[in-house]
Coordinates of C-alpha atoms in Angstrom, one line a residue:
M157 CA 65.2 234.7 -27.9
K158 CA 64.5 233.5 -24.3
S159 CA 61.3 231.8 -25.4
S160 CA 63.1 229.9 -28.1
R161 CA 65.7 228.7 -25.7
L162 CA 63.0 227.6 -23.3
S163 CA 61.3 225.8 -26.1
V164 CA 64.5 223.9 -26.9
F165 CA 65.0 223.0 -23.2
V166 CA 61.4 221.7 -23.0
L167 CA 61.9 219.6 -26.1
C168 CA 65.2 218.2 -24.8
L169 CA 63.5 217.4 -21.5
A170 CA 60.7 215.6 -23.2
A171 CA 63.0 213.6 -25.3
A172 CA 65.0 212.6 -22.2
M173 CA 61.8 211.5 -20.5
L174 CA 60.7 209.5 -23.5
L175 CA 64.1 207.7 -23.6
T176 CA 63.8 207.0 -19.9
S177 CA 60.4 205.5 -20.3
C178 CA 61.6 203.3 -23.1
S179 CA 64.6 202.2 -21.0
S180 CA 62.3 201.4 -18.1
S181 CA 60.0 199.2 -20.2
S182 CA 63.0 197.4 -21.6
Y183 CA 64.4 196.6 -18.2
S184 CA 61.0 195.5 -17.0
S185 CA 60.6 193.0 -19.8
Q186 CA 64.1 191.7 -19.2
N187 CA 63.3 191.2 -15.5
S188 CA 60.3 189.2 -16.3
A189 CA 62.5 186.8 -18.4
K190 CA 65.3 186.2 -15.9
D191 CA 67.1 182.8 -16.3
S192 CA 68.7 180.6 -13.7
F193 CA 71.6 183.0 -13.3
A194 CA 69.4 185.9 -12.0
S195 CA 67.3 183.6 -9.9
S196 CA 70.3 182.1 -8.1
Y197 CA 71.5 185.6 -7.2
S198 CA 68.3 187.3 -6.3
P199 CA 68.8 189.2 -3.0
A200 CA 66.2 190.6 -0.7
G201 CA 65.3 194.2 -1.1
D202 CA 64.3 196.5 -4.0
Y203 CA 67.3 195.8 -6.4
N204 CA 65.5 193.6 -9.0
G205 CA 66.1 196.2 -11.7
D206 CA 69.8 196.5 -11.0
W207 CA 70.2 192.7 -10.9
G208 CA 68.6 192.6 -14.4
M209 CA 71.3 195.1 -15.5
A210 CA 74.0 192.8 -14.1
E211 CA 72.6 189.8 -15.8
E212 CA 72.4 191.6 -19.1
A213 CA 76.0 192.7 -18.8
Y214 CA 77.1 189.2 -18.0
M215 CA 75.1 187.5 -20.8
E216 CA 76.1 189.9 -23.6
E217 CA 79.6 189.3 -25.0
P218 CA 80.6 191.8 -27.7
E219 CA 82.2 190.5 -30.8
Y220 CA 85.9 191.3 -31.1
D221 CA 87.9 192.4 -34.1
A222 CA 91.4 190.9 -34.2
G223 CA 92.7 193.8 -36.1
T224 CA 91.3 196.9 -34.3
G225 CA 89.7 195.5 -31.1
S226 CA 86.2 196.8 -32.1
S227 CA 83.1 194.8 -32.8
G228 CA 81.5 194.4 -36.2
D229 CA 82.3 193.1 -39.6
S230 CA 85.9 194.2 -39.3
L231 CA 86.6 190.9 -37.5
N232 CA 86.8 189.0 -40.7
A233 CA 89.1 191.6 -42.3
G234 CA 91.4 191.5 -39.3
Q235 CA 91.5 187.7 -39.4
N236 CA 92.5 187.8 -43.1
D237 CA 95.4 190.2 -42.2
L238 CA 98.4 188.0 -41.2
S239 CA 100.0 190.8 -39.2
A240 CA 96.9 191.0 -37.0
R241 CA 96.8 187.3 -36.2
K242 CA 98.3 185.8 -33.0
I243 CA 101.0 183.4 -34.2
I244 CA 103.3 181.3 -31.9
M245 CA 106.5 180.4 -33.8
T246 CA 108.7 177.5 -32.7
A247 CA 111.8 176.0 -34.4
S248 CA 114.3 173.2 -33.9
V249 CA 117.7 173.0 -35.5
Q250 CA 120.7 170.6 -35.2
F251 CA 124.3 171.4 -36.0
E252 CA 127.6 169.6 -36.3
T253 CA 130.8 171.6 -35.9
T254 CA 134.5 171.0 -35.7
A255 CA 135.1 174.3 -33.8
Y256 CA 132.8 173.9 -30.8
D257 CA 134.1 176.8 -28.7
E258 CA 134.0 179.2 -31.7
F259 CA 130.4 178.0 -32.5
M260 CA 129.2 178.7 -29.0
S261 CA 130.9 182.1 -28.9
E262 CA 129.3 183.1 -32.2
M263 CA 125.9 181.7 -31.1
N264 CA 125.9 183.8 -27.9
A265 CA 126.9 186.9 -29.9
C266 CA 124.1 186.2 -32.4
V267 CA 121.5 185.8 -29.7
A268 CA 122.6 189.1 -28.1
R269 CA 122.7 190.9 -31.5
F270 CA 119.0 190.1 -32.2
G271 CA 117.8 191.0 -28.8
G272 CA 117.2 187.4 -27.6
Y273 CA 118.1 185.4 -24.5
A274 CA 118.9 181.9 -23.5
E275 CA 116.0 180.3 -21.6
S276 CA 118.0 177.2 -20.8
T277 CA 121.4 175.7 -21.6
E278 CA 122.7 172.1 -21.2
T279 CA 126.2 171.1 -22.1
H280 CA 127.7 167.6 -22.1
G281 CA 131.2 166.1 -22.5
G282 CA 134.6 167.7 -22.3
G283 CA 135.7 166.0 -19.0
V284 CA 139.0 164.4 -18.2
W285 CA 137.6 161.0 -18.9
S286 CA 136.3 161.9 -22.4
S287 CA 137.3 159.5 -25.1
A288 CA 138.1 162.3 -27.4
A289 CA 138.4 166.1 -27.5
Y290 CA 135.4 166.4 -29.9
N291 CA 132.6 164.7 -28.0
R292 CA 131.1 167.8 -26.5
S293 CA 127.5 168.8 -27.1
A294 CA 125.1 171.5 -26.1
D295 CA 121.3 171.8 -26.0
L296 CA 120.0 175.4 -26.0
T297 CA 116.6 176.9 -25.8
I298 CA 116.7 180.4 -27.3
R299 CA 114.0 183.1 -27.2
V300 CA 114.1 185.8 -29.8
P301 CA 111.7 188.7 -30.7
A302 CA 109.2 187.7 -33.3
D303 CA 110.1 190.5 -35.6
R304 CA 113.7 189.4 -35.7
Y305 CA 113.0 185.7 -36.0
D306 CA 113.8 185.4 -39.8
E307 CA 117.0 187.3 -39.4
F308 CA 118.1 185.2 -36.5
M309 CA 117.4 181.9 -38.3
S310 CA 119.3 183.1 -41.3
A311 CA 122.3 184.1 -39.2
V312 CA 122.3 180.9 -37.1
S313 CA 122.0 178.6 -40.2
G314 CA 125.5 179.6 -41.2
L315 CA 127.3 178.9 -38.0
G316 CA 127.9 175.2 -38.6
A317 CA 126.8 172.2 -40.6
L318 CA 123.0 172.2 -40.4
T319 CA 121.8 168.6 -40.2
Y320 CA 118.1 169.2 -39.2
R321 CA 115.7 172.1 -39.2
S322 CA 112.0 172.2 -38.3
E323 CA 109.7 175.1 -38.0
S324 CA 106.0 175.4 -36.8
R325 CA 103.5 178.2 -36.6
E326 CA 100.5 177.8 -34.3
D327 CA 97.6 180.3 -34.9
V328 CA 96.0 181.1 -31.5
T329 CA 94.0 184.1 -32.7
M330 CA 90.6 182.6 -32.0
S331 CA 91.6 181.4 -28.5
Y332 CA 93.1 184.8 -27.8
V333 CA 90.0 186.7 -29.0
D334 CA 87.7 184.4 -27.0
I335 CA 89.7 185.0 -23.8
E336 CA 89.6 188.7 -24.3
S337 CA 85.8 188.5 -24.8
H338 CA 85.4 186.6 -21.6
I339 CA 87.5 189.2 -19.7
R340 CA 85.4 192.1 -21.0
A341 CA 82.2 190.4 -20.1
L342 CA 83.4 189.6 -16.6
E343 CA 84.6 193.2 -16.2
T344 CA 81.2 194.5 -17.2
E345 CA 79.5 192.3 -14.7
Y346 CA 82.1 193.2 -12.1
D347 CA 81.4 196.9 -12.5
A348 CA 77.7 196.4 -12.4
L349 CA 77.9 194.3 -9.2
L350 CA 80.1 197.0 -7.6
E351 CA 77.4 199.6 -8.3
I352 CA 74.7 197.4 -6.9
L353 CA 76.9 196.7 -3.8
S354 CA 77.2 200.4 -3.1
K355 CA 73.4 200.6 -2.9
A356 CA 72.8 197.3 -1.0
E357 CA 71.3 197.6 2.5
S358 CA 70.7 194.0 3.5
L359 CA 73.6 192.0 5.0
D360 CA 72.6 188.9 2.9
D361 CA 72.8 191.0 -0.2
V362 CA 76.2 192.2 0.7
I363 CA 77.5 188.7 1.4
L364 CA 76.0 187.3 -1.8
L365 CA 77.4 190.2 -3.9
Q366 CA 80.9 189.9 -2.4
S367 CA 81.0 186.2 -3.0
R368 CA 80.1 186.7 -6.7
I369 CA 82.7 189.5 -7.0
S370 CA 85.4 187.3 -5.5
E371 CA 84.5 184.6 -8.1
L372 CA 84.7 187.2 -10.9
N373 CA 88.1 188.3 -9.6
Y374 CA 89.4 184.8 -9.7
Q375 CA 88.1 184.1 -13.2
M376 CA 89.5 187.4 -14.5
D377 CA 92.9 186.7 -13.0
S378 CA 92.9 183.2 -14.6
Y379 CA 92.0 184.6 -18.0
K380 CA 94.6 187.4 -17.8
S381 CA 97.2 184.9 -16.8
Q382 CA 96.5 182.9 -20.0
L383 CA 96.7 186.1 -22.0
R384 CA 100.1 187.0 -20.5
K385 CA 101.4 183.5 -21.4
Y386 CA 100.1 183.9 -24.9
D387 CA 101.7 187.4 -25.2
D388 CA 105.0 186.0 -24.1
L389 CA 104.9 183.1 -26.6
I390 CA 103.7 185.3 -29.4
S391 CA 106.2 188.2 -28.9
Y392 CA 109.2 185.9 -28.4
C393 CA 109.7 182.9 -30.6
T394 CA 111.2 179.7 -29.2
V395 CA 114.2 178.1 -31.0
H396 CA 115.6 174.8 -29.8
I397 CA 119.3 174.4 -30.9
Y398 CA 121.3 171.2 -30.5
V399 CA 125.0 171.3 -31.5
N400 CA 127.4 168.3 -31.5
E401 CA 131.2 168.6 -31.8
V402 CA 132.7 166.2 -34.4
W403 CA 136.2 165.8 -35.9
R404 CA 134.7 165.9 -39.4
E405 CA 131.4 167.3 -40.4
S406 CA 129.1 164.7 -41.9
V407 CA 127.6 167.2 -44.4
P408 CA 130.7 169.0 -45.8
N409 CA 129.0 170.3 -48.9
A410 CA 125.5 170.4 -50.5
R411 CA 126.7 168.1 -53.4
T412 CA 126.6 164.3 -53.3
I413 CA 129.9 162.7 -52.6
T414 CA 131.4 160.2 -55.0
F415 CA 132.1 156.5 -54.5
G416 CA 135.8 157.1 -54.1
E417 CA 135.2 159.9 -51.6
R418 CA 133.0 157.6 -49.6
I419 CA 135.7 154.9 -49.4
V420 CA 138.3 157.5 -48.3
L421 CA 136.0 159.0 -45.7
G422 CA 135.2 155.5 -44.4
L423 CA 138.9 154.5 -44.1
K424 CA 139.6 157.8 -42.3
D425 CA 136.8 157.1 -39.9
N426 CA 137.9 153.5 -39.2
L427 CA 141.6 154.6 -38.7
K428 CA 140.4 157.4 -36.4
D429 CA 138.4 154.9 -34.4
I430 CA 141.4 152.5 -34.1
G431 CA 143.7 155.3 -33.0
E432 CA 141.1 156.4 -30.4
G433 CA 140.9 152.8 -29.2
F434 CA 144.6 152.5 -28.5
E435 CA 144.7 156.0 -27.0
N436 CA 141.8 155.2 -24.7
F437 CA 143.5 152.0 -23.6
A438 CA 146.7 153.8 -22.9
V439 CA 144.9 156.4 -20.8
W440 CA 143.0 153.7 -18.9
F441 CA 146.1 151.6 -18.3
V442 CA 148.2 154.5 -17.0
T443 CA 145.5 156.0 -14.8
S444 CA 144.6 152.6 -13.4
L445 CA 148.2 151.6 -12.4
P446 CA 147.7 152.3 -8.7
Y447 CA 144.7 150.0 -8.6
L448 CA 146.5 147.4 -10.8
L449 CA 149.5 147.4 -8.4
I450 CA 147.3 146.9 -5.4
W451 CA 145.4 144.0 -7.1
A452 CA 148.8 142.5 -8.2
V453 CA 150.0 142.5 -4.6
V454 CA 146.8 140.9 -3.4
I455 CA 146.8 138.3 -6.1
A456 CA 150.5 137.5 -5.5
A457 CA 149.9 137.1 -1.8
A458 CA 146.9 134.8 -2.5
V459 CA 149.0 132.7 -4.9
L460 CA 151.8 132.3 -2.3
I461 CA 149.4 131.3 0.4
I462 CA 147.7 128.8 -1.8
R463 CA 151.0 127.3 -2.9
A464 CA 152.1 127.0 0.7
I465 CA 148.9 125.2 1.7
V466 CA 149.1 122.9 -1.3
K467 CA 152.8 122.1 -0.5
R468 CA 152.0 121.4 3.1
H469 CA 149.1 119.2 2.2
K470 CA 151.4 117.3 -0.3
K471 CA 154.0 116.7 2.3
K472 CA 151.5 115.3 4.8
K473 CA 150.2 113.0 2.1
E474 CA 153.7 111.8 1.2
Q475 CA 154.5 111.2 4.9
K476 CA 151.4 109.2 5.3
L477 CA 152.4 107.0 2.3
I478 CA 155.9 106.5 3.8
D479 CA 154.5 105.6 7.2
A480 CA 152.1 103.1 5.6
Y481 CA 154.9 101.6 3.6
I482 CA 157.1 101.2 6.7
R483 CA 154.3 99.6 8.6
S484 CA 153.6 97.2 5.8
R485 CA 157.3 96.2 5.7
E486 CA 157.4 95.7 9.4
N487 CA 154.4 93.5 9.2
E488 CA 156.0 91.4 6.5
N489 CA 159.2 91.0 8.6
N490 CA 157.2 90.0 11.6
T491 CA 155.3 87.4 9.6
Q492 CA 158.6 86.0 8.2
K493 CA 160.1 85.7 11.7
T494 CA 157.0 83.9 12.9
D495 CA 157.1 81.4 10.1
E496 CA 160.8 80.7 10.8
N497 CA 160.2 80.1 14.5
T498 CA 157.5 77.7 13.7

């Protein structure tokens, strides 16, 4: 029994030595064919074999399966499975509503019900100088989980009169897989360089290795940041919602309105506009009375001053005419007296 165990141990040891020799020959052949990457990072010392390992780890990028994360032919199968693909969904919808406050309340409740949140909100109108009570509007950017997107869109579509809807799906699977492959390759090189750094004895080697490790850290952080951005856009869909408050929805029904209905609706719109015009003028006139009174006083004072100046100028002109007439009469009298004396 002992002899058989010893025989097995010897056979295992021989196999291990054989594998070691094959590995050594493989590494030596790789070191003889180093490219510019290895030559640019060749440190002093006896680490040529390890540098070959680092180069090999950097140059080899494993293929990635979008479905399982493993290499091989399963990549194509994963790409054909829609659930395994990386899809960024974006939508834009526009609404008209006669009940603005109710619409906004139901919208917020709908967002909360499906686990979403408002990324940004802009509201306009509704101030004291508004021409009407129904000129308010809101521009919302909503983020909802991708698995609740269809439910959310169905619920939102019934909140008001939907006047516009646009949806897009961007497939970023290849970009996502490519970034993951880069990260794995960089991590492999990073681990290899750390192992070499632990054995390095030359200061030049340490500095060169640390410089390359810092570059790898920066590249990996950049790629991981891109993946985090993709993950956010993929896991939460973006929905842009614009709602405008109106006194009458422009799309009351799905059917086409008749000629008579168009006339009636047009007359209602025009009468509504005329009424708003008078109302706006009344509001402007009443609220502007203080300014109008001030300007009335200023204009009245200016008119009185101008009239006084004109009147004074007229009197002076009349007086000059009278004086000229008197002088002319005196000259005539003097002339007559002179003629009589002669």
